[in-house]
Short mmCIF file of C-alpha atoms and ligand atoms in Angstrom, two decimals:
data_model
loop_
_atom_site.label_atom_id
_atom_site.label_comp_id
_atom_site.label_asym_id
_atom_site.label_seq_id
_atom_site.Cartn_x
_atom_site.Cartn_y
_atom_site.Cartn_z
CA UNK A 1135 103.44 131.29 157.02
CA UNK A 1136 100.53 130.06 159.08
CA UNK A 1137 99.52 127.44 156.52
CA UNK A 1138 103.05 126.14 156.46
CA UNK A 1139 103.17 126.02 160.25
CA UNK A 1140 99.85 124.21 160.38
CA UNK A 1141 101.11 121.64 157.89
CA UNK A 1142 104.22 121.06 159.95
CA UNK A 1143 102.15 120.69 163.12
CA UNK A 1144 100.00 118.16 161.32
CA UNK A 1145 103.14 116.30 160.29
CA UNK A 1146 104.47 116.39 163.85
CA UNK A 1147 101.14 115.11 165.11
CA UNK A 1148 101.39 112.15 162.77
CA UNK A 1149 104.97 111.27 163.65
CA UNK A 1150 104.15 111.63 167.33
CA UNK A 1151 101.30 109.15 166.84
CA UNK A 1152 103.59 106.64 165.15
CA UNK A 1153 106.27 107.02 167.79
CA UNK A 1154 103.74 106.61 170.58
CA UNK A 1155 102.44 103.42 169.04
CA UNK A 1156 105.86 101.83 169.04
CA UNK A 1157 106.60 102.61 172.70
CA UNK A 1158 107.62 99.48 174.63
CA UNK A 1159 108.91 100.72 177.98
CA UNK A 1160 108.55 103.53 180.51
CA UNK A 1161 112.01 104.77 179.50
CA UNK A 1162 110.95 105.14 175.89
CA UNK A 1163 107.83 106.94 177.01
CA UNK A 1164 109.87 109.39 179.08
CA UNK A 1165 112.22 109.98 176.14
CA UNK A 1166 109.27 110.68 173.87
CA UNK A 1167 107.92 113.17 176.35
CA UNK A 1168 111.31 114.87 176.53
CA UNK A 1169 111.53 115.04 172.75
CA UNK A 1170 108.17 116.75 172.37
CA UNK A 1171 107.66 118.71 175.56
CA UNK A 1172 111.08 119.65 176.85
CA UNK A 1173 111.24 123.40 177.49
CA UNK A 1174 114.55 123.85 175.74
CA UNK A 1175 114.48 121.95 172.52
CA UNK A 1176 111.17 120.11 172.54
CA UNK A 1177 109.15 120.05 169.33
CA UNK A 1178 106.43 122.17 170.93
CA UNK A 1179 108.96 124.79 172.12
CA UNK A 1180 110.43 124.96 168.65
CA UNK A 1181 107.02 125.68 167.21
CA UNK A 1182 106.46 128.35 169.88
CA UNK A 1183 109.77 130.00 169.03
CA UNK A 1184 108.50 130.52 165.52
CA UNK A 1185 105.57 132.64 166.70
CA UNK A 1186 107.95 135.61 166.64
CA UNK A 1187 108.19 135.31 162.89
CA UNK A 1188 104.40 135.35 162.40
CA UNK A 1189 102.46 138.40 161.29
CA UNK A 1190 100.58 140.01 164.19
CA UNK A 1191 97.27 139.03 162.62
CA UNK A 1192 98.35 135.39 162.36
CA UNK A 1193 99.74 135.08 165.85
CA UNK A 1194 96.55 134.17 167.72
CA UNK A 1195 95.68 131.42 165.24
CA UNK A 1196 99.20 130.08 165.15
CA UNK A 1197 99.34 130.14 168.95
CA UNK A 1198 96.06 128.31 169.13
CA UNK A 1199 97.23 125.61 166.71
CA UNK A 1200 100.44 125.07 168.70
CA UNK A 1201 98.56 124.94 171.98
CA UNK A 1202 96.12 122.39 170.63
CA UNK A 1203 99.04 120.28 169.53
CA UNK A 1204 100.65 120.60 172.95
CA UNK A 1205 97.42 119.59 174.70
CA UNK A 1206 97.07 116.66 172.33
CA UNK A 1207 100.60 115.45 173.10
CA UNK A 1208 100.12 115.89 176.84
CA UNK A 1209 96.82 114.05 176.84
CA UNK A 1210 98.15 111.20 174.71
CA UNK A 1211 101.24 110.83 176.90
CA UNK A 1212 99.29 110.82 180.10
CA UNK A 1213 96.79 108.32 178.68
CA UNK A 1214 99.68 106.07 177.67
CA UNK A 1215 101.16 106.53 181.13
CA UNK A 1216 97.87 105.69 182.82
CA UNK A 1217 97.65 102.61 180.68
CA UNK A 1218 100.53 101.03 182.45
CA UNK A 1219 103.90 102.71 182.11
CA UNK A 1220 103.48 105.29 184.82
CA UNK A 1221 103.31 102.86 187.70
CA UNK A 1222 106.15 100.82 186.32
CA UNK A 1223 108.23 103.94 185.74
CA UNK A 1224 108.01 105.10 189.33
CA UNK A 1225 108.32 101.57 190.60
CA UNK A 1226 105.08 102.15 192.51
CA UNK A 1227 103.07 99.20 193.64
CA UNK A 1228 99.94 98.81 191.58
CA UNK A 1229 96.94 98.25 193.84
CA UNK A 1230 94.21 96.84 191.62
CA UNK A 1231 91.58 97.33 194.33
CA UNK A 1232 91.90 101.11 194.28
CA UNK A 1233 88.97 102.96 192.68
CA UNK A 1234 89.74 103.79 189.07
CA UNK A 1235 90.77 107.34 188.32
CA UNK A 1236 87.86 109.14 186.79
CA UNK A 1237 87.95 109.35 183.02
CA UNK A 1238 85.66 111.77 181.24
CA UNK A 1239 82.97 109.75 179.49
CA UNK A 1240 81.79 110.91 176.11
CA UNK A 1241 78.18 110.94 175.12
CA UNK A 1242 76.06 111.46 172.08
CA UNK A 1243 75.47 114.98 170.86
CA UNK A 1244 71.87 116.04 171.52
CA UNK A 1245 71.06 115.94 167.79
CA UNK A 1246 72.40 112.39 167.43
CA UNK A 1247 70.66 111.39 170.63
CA UNK A 1248 67.26 112.65 169.47
CA UNK A 1249 67.77 111.05 166.07
CA UNK A 1250 68.51 107.73 167.78
CA UNK A 1251 65.38 107.95 169.91
CA UNK A 1252 63.20 108.73 166.91
CA UNK A 1253 64.77 105.83 165.01
CA UNK A 1254 64.15 103.44 167.89
CA UNK A 1255 60.45 104.25 167.98
CA UNK A 1256 60.00 103.75 164.25
CA UNK A 1257 62.09 100.57 164.25
CA UNK A 1258 59.66 99.22 166.81
CA UNK A 1259 56.84 100.10 164.43
CA UNK A 1260 58.53 97.98 161.75
CA UNK A 1261 60.17 100.76 159.72
CA UNK A 1262 63.55 100.41 158.07
CA UNK A 1263 66.17 103.13 158.11
CA UNK A 1264 67.35 104.34 154.71
CA UNK A 1265 70.06 106.98 154.50
CA UNK A 1266 70.67 109.04 151.39
CA UNK A 1267 73.16 111.51 149.93
CA UNK A 1268 73.40 115.13 151.01
CA UNK A 1269 74.44 116.24 147.54
CA UNK A 1270 71.30 115.54 145.57
CA UNK A 1271 70.01 115.75 142.04
CA UNK A 1272 67.67 118.63 141.33
CA UNK A 1273 65.35 116.06 139.81
CA UNK A 1274 64.94 114.15 143.08
CA UNK A 1275 64.92 117.15 145.39
CA UNK A 1276 62.36 119.08 143.33
CA UNK A 1277 61.13 117.80 139.95
CA UNK A 1278 60.01 114.30 140.85
CA UNK A 1279 58.52 115.68 144.06
CA UNK A 1280 56.17 117.74 141.93
CA UNK A 1281 57.66 121.17 142.66
CA UNK A 1282 56.36 123.54 140.00
CA UNK A 1283 59.05 125.13 137.85
CA UNK A 1284 58.86 128.51 139.52
CA UNK A 1285 58.50 127.39 143.10
CA UNK A 1286 60.46 129.78 145.37
CA UNK A 1287 62.48 126.94 146.92
CA UNK A 1288 64.16 126.48 143.53
CA UNK A 1289 65.55 129.99 143.68
CA UNK A 1290 69.27 130.56 144.14
CA UNK A 1291 68.34 132.65 147.17
CA UNK A 1292 67.01 129.58 148.93
CA UNK A 1293 69.10 126.64 147.79
CA UNK A 1294 72.82 125.86 147.55
CA UNK A 1295 73.57 124.77 144.00
CA UNK A 1296 76.91 123.23 143.08
CA UNK A 1297 79.00 125.43 140.85
CA UNK A 1298 79.36 124.00 137.38
CA UNK A 1299 76.67 121.36 137.99
CA UNK A 1300 73.23 122.73 137.21
CA UNK A 1301 71.61 119.50 138.22
CA UNK A 1302 73.27 119.12 141.63
CA UNK A 1303 72.43 120.85 144.91
CA UNK A 1304 72.62 120.35 148.65
CA UNK A 1305 69.27 118.77 149.41
CA UNK A 1306 66.84 121.22 150.96
CA UNK A 1307 64.97 118.48 152.79
CA UNK A 1308 65.14 114.72 153.30
CA UNK A 1309 62.14 114.17 151.01
CA UNK A 1310 64.27 113.24 147.94
CA UNK A 1311 64.84 109.98 149.80
CA UNK A 1312 61.18 109.22 149.16
CA UNK A 1313 61.96 109.36 145.45
CA UNK A 1314 65.18 107.37 145.70
CA UNK A 1315 63.54 104.67 147.72
CA UNK A 1316 60.43 104.40 145.54
CA UNK A 1317 62.57 104.22 142.41
CA UNK A 1318 64.62 101.41 143.86
CA UNK A 1319 61.99 99.33 145.68
CA UNK A 1320 58.49 97.98 145.10
CA UNK A 1321 55.73 98.49 147.71
CA UNK A 1322 55.07 97.74 150.46
CA UNK A 1323 57.58 100.38 151.61
CA UNK A 1324 58.06 101.53 155.15
CA UNK A 1325 61.10 103.68 155.83
CA UNK A 1326 62.41 106.56 157.82
CA UNK A 1327 65.35 108.53 156.53
CA UNK A 1328 67.28 110.75 158.92
CA UNK A 1329 69.98 113.16 157.82
CA UNK A 1330 71.23 116.64 157.09
CA UNK A 1331 69.44 119.20 154.96
CA UNK A 1332 70.62 122.60 153.76
CA UNK A 1333 68.99 125.92 153.00
CA UNK A 1334 70.47 129.30 152.24
CA UNK A 1335 69.16 130.79 155.48
CA UNK A 1336 71.03 133.30 157.60
CA UNK A 1337 71.66 131.78 161.00
CA UNK A 1338 69.42 133.05 163.78
CA UNK A 1339 67.86 131.49 166.85
CA UNK A 1340 65.59 129.25 164.78
CA UNK A 1341 67.46 128.93 161.45
CA UNK A 1342 70.70 127.37 160.34
CA UNK A 1343 72.02 126.78 156.82
CA UNK A 1344 72.56 123.15 157.81
CA UNK A 1345 70.04 121.30 159.90
CA UNK A 1346 68.68 117.79 160.45
CA UNK A 1347 65.44 116.11 159.52
CA UNK A 1348 63.80 112.73 159.76
CA UNK A 1349 61.65 111.74 156.81
CA UNK A 1350 59.02 109.00 156.93
CA UNK A 1351 57.39 107.16 154.04
CA UNK A 1352 54.91 104.33 153.90
CA UNK A 1353 53.39 103.01 150.65
CA UNK A 1354 51.11 100.01 150.36
CA UNK A 1355 47.66 99.01 149.13
CA UNK A 1356 44.74 100.73 150.84
CA UNK A 1357 46.71 103.29 152.87
CA UNK A 1358 44.64 106.28 153.92
CA UNK A 1359 44.82 109.35 156.11
CA UNK A 1360 43.84 107.53 159.30
CA UNK A 1361 47.00 105.39 158.96
CA UNK A 1362 49.01 108.59 158.93
CA UNK A 1363 47.16 109.93 161.96
CA UNK A 1364 47.52 106.68 163.87
CA UNK A 1365 51.22 106.40 163.10
CA UNK A 1366 52.02 109.96 164.13
CA UNK A 1367 49.90 109.63 167.23
CA UNK A 1368 51.74 106.46 168.23
CA UNK A 1369 55.07 108.16 167.61
CA UNK A 1370 54.23 111.37 169.50
CA UNK A 1371 52.80 109.55 172.51
CA UNK A 1372 55.88 107.43 172.70
CA UNK A 1373 58.26 110.35 172.21
CA UNK A 1374 56.57 113.24 174.03
CA UNK A 1375 54.33 111.45 176.55
CA UNK A 1376 51.24 109.24 176.70
CA UNK A 1377 48.73 112.07 177.14
CA UNK A 1378 49.75 114.08 174.09
CA UNK A 1379 46.93 115.15 171.77
CA UNK A 1380 47.58 115.81 168.07
CA UNK A 1381 46.10 118.57 165.94
CA UNK A 1382 46.20 118.36 162.15
CA UNK A 1383 46.00 121.67 160.30
CA UNK A 1384 45.65 121.93 156.53
CA UNK A 1385 49.03 122.62 154.97
CA UNK A 1386 50.64 122.69 151.56
CA UNK A 1387 53.52 120.67 150.15
CA UNK A 1388 53.77 120.01 146.41
CA UNK A 1389 54.45 116.32 147.00
CA UNK A 1390 51.57 115.48 149.34
CA UNK A 1391 47.84 115.83 148.87
CA UNK A 1392 46.14 116.47 151.19
CA UNK A 1393 48.91 117.93 153.32
CA UNK A 1394 48.83 118.63 157.03
CA UNK A 1395 50.93 120.50 159.54
CA UNK A 1396 50.88 118.64 162.81
CA UNK A 1397 50.82 120.24 166.25
CA UNK A 1398 51.00 118.48 169.58
CA UNK A 1399 49.35 119.69 172.75
CA UNK A 1400 51.92 121.38 174.99
CA UNK A 1401 53.58 118.64 177.03
CA UNK A 1402 54.47 121.12 179.76
CA UNK A 1403 51.20 122.93 180.49
CA UNK A 1404 48.69 121.13 178.20
CA UNK A 1405 47.35 124.55 177.29
CA UNK A 1406 46.56 125.54 180.85
CA UNK A 1407 49.11 128.28 181.38
CA UNK A 1408 49.07 131.59 179.55
CA UNK A 1409 52.71 132.26 180.42
CA UNK A 1410 54.00 128.78 179.52
CA UNK A 1411 57.60 129.07 178.31
CA UNK A 1412 57.26 126.13 175.94
CA UNK A 1413 54.03 126.91 174.05
CA UNK A 1414 53.90 130.63 174.85
CA UNK A 1415 50.36 130.16 176.08
CA UNK A 1416 48.96 128.83 172.79
CA UNK A 1417 48.66 125.29 174.11
CA UNK A 1418 50.08 123.85 170.86
CA UNK A 1419 53.50 123.15 169.41
CA UNK A 1420 54.08 122.80 165.70
CA UNK A 1421 56.27 119.77 165.15
CA UNK A 1422 56.09 118.37 161.62
CA UNK A 1423 54.79 118.43 158.06
CA UNK A 1424 52.95 115.48 156.56
CA UNK A 1425 50.41 114.28 154.04
CA UNK A 1426 49.33 111.57 151.63
CA UNK A 1427 51.90 110.98 148.89
CA UNK A 1428 50.72 112.90 145.82
CA UNK A 1429 49.55 110.50 143.03
CA UNK A 1430 51.84 112.32 140.60
CA UNK A 1431 54.85 111.61 142.84
CA UNK A 1432 53.94 107.91 142.89
CA UNK A 1433 53.63 107.99 139.10
CA UNK A 1434 56.97 109.82 138.78
CA UNK A 1435 58.54 106.95 140.69
CA UNK A 1436 56.91 104.19 138.64
CA UNK A 1437 54.24 103.27 141.19
CA UNK A 1438 50.61 103.04 140.04
CA UNK A 1439 48.48 105.36 142.21
CA UNK A 1440 45.38 103.33 141.28
CA UNK A 1441 46.90 100.37 143.05
CA UNK A 1442 48.96 101.96 145.80
CA UNK A 1443 48.73 104.90 148.15
CA UNK A 1444 50.94 106.14 150.94
CA UNK A 1445 51.75 108.79 153.46
CA UNK A 1446 54.87 110.78 154.24
CA UNK A 1447 56.04 113.07 157.00
CA UNK A 1448 59.09 115.10 157.85
CA UNK A 1449 60.28 116.60 161.10
CA UNK A 1450 63.19 118.83 162.05
CA UNK A 1451 65.46 117.47 164.75
CA UNK A 1452 66.65 120.89 165.91
CA UNK A 1453 63.01 121.86 166.30
CA UNK A 1454 62.50 118.81 168.53
CA UNK A 1455 65.55 119.82 170.59
CA UNK A 1456 64.09 123.27 171.08
CA UNK A 1457 60.58 122.09 171.86
CA UNK A 1458 61.33 119.04 173.98
CA UNK A 1459 64.55 120.07 175.73
CA UNK A 1460 63.97 123.80 175.91
CA UNK A 1461 67.08 124.74 173.89
CA UNK A 1462 66.37 128.44 173.32
CA UNK A 1463 68.65 129.06 170.33
CA UNK A 1464 69.60 126.36 167.88
CA UNK A 1465 73.01 127.89 167.25
CA UNK A 1466 73.92 126.65 170.74
CA UNK A 1467 73.74 123.13 169.35
CA UNK A 1468 76.65 123.77 167.01
CA UNK A 1469 78.98 125.67 169.31
CA UNK A 1470 80.32 122.53 170.98
CA UNK A 1471 80.08 124.07 174.44
CA UNK A 1472 80.26 121.15 176.82
CA UNK A 1473 78.36 123.07 179.47
CA UNK A 1474 75.32 122.77 177.22
CA UNK A 1475 76.01 119.45 175.48
CA UNK A 1476 77.03 117.75 178.74
CA UNK A 1477 73.48 118.14 180.03
CA UNK A 1478 72.07 115.77 177.43
CA UNK A 1479 72.62 112.37 175.93
N1 LIG B 1321 59.95 118.13 153.28
C1 LIG B 1321 59.04 118.96 154.04
C2 LIG B 1321 59.84 120.14 154.61
O1 LIG B 1321 61.04 120.10 154.64
C3 LIG B 1321 58.38 118.20 155.17
C4 LIG B 1321 57.46 117.12 154.67
C5 LIG B 1321 57.92 115.82 154.53
C6 LIG B 1321 56.14 117.39 154.39
C7 LIG B 1321 57.07 114.83 154.08
C8 LIG B 1321 55.27 116.42 153.97
C9 LIG B 1321 55.75 115.13 153.82
O2 LIG B 1321 59.29 121.12 155.05
#
């Protein structure tokens, strides 16, 4: 019942859209409004009348779908009215010097906003942006990145595999873009690759099965660790503030050697406050993983490690949102609550 109703609402939404497009006069607009919103036999009322026939369990959802449709129709009609018919309809004199009525202005979601800022900084450093697929080959997500056969990330517990396709999965990080790019281009390479990544994590305040990362990759002759340090330092100072200090800790990723976890000094208290809400008194904030591209990864992608070397890094955008903007629980970012999202962007 509810599926059928939803389909019909969808159909009504489409015909309403077509009808609205062909409106030529205030009279036609009023007639359209009557047809959809009239209490007695309007399309919306007819949908509402059918609620009685719904199972109790379906009623709330059905009601919600009808209400959304009603709000959509009302908003579209009043936007069309504001666009010119309303004044004409009432015969009111249009005073063009009056202040415009306030329209809500959309803005970027915090995740998109942060991604854009990160992109801007790397574009200024001469990087290109390369986007890649979210459904990825096992070979690019793991094998060519030097993941040993029994690495835990390859477990069904940790990764979403596609049923019936042993070789396809939802990428667990943006690093397969390193492989794709190296296979398709010759050095020098200098890219960042932002996008979604997926892991079979239960949602909690710091985990989500879908999240966002920005990957970085640079390959050229004579690239060494200080290039990585300099690049990340330039990025962090530009993004977090000019006085930020970086700390590199030894880390492990199968596709980089050596690997480093990077922390920045706390931009709020710089390590001076034991009760700092941002760094919890440690003075440091972990922000990304990085390292020199493993020679085997270069070889896997047809690049001679005797001739070329490179570095790579990857950072989580949700993590940045939490660290930089004090978002306490990353689930808030996906709940579409305008009270939160309206504060950013
Ligand atoms: N892909 C790693 C992760 O998701 C991050 C990383 C990227 C580490 C590039 C080193 C180099 O944790």
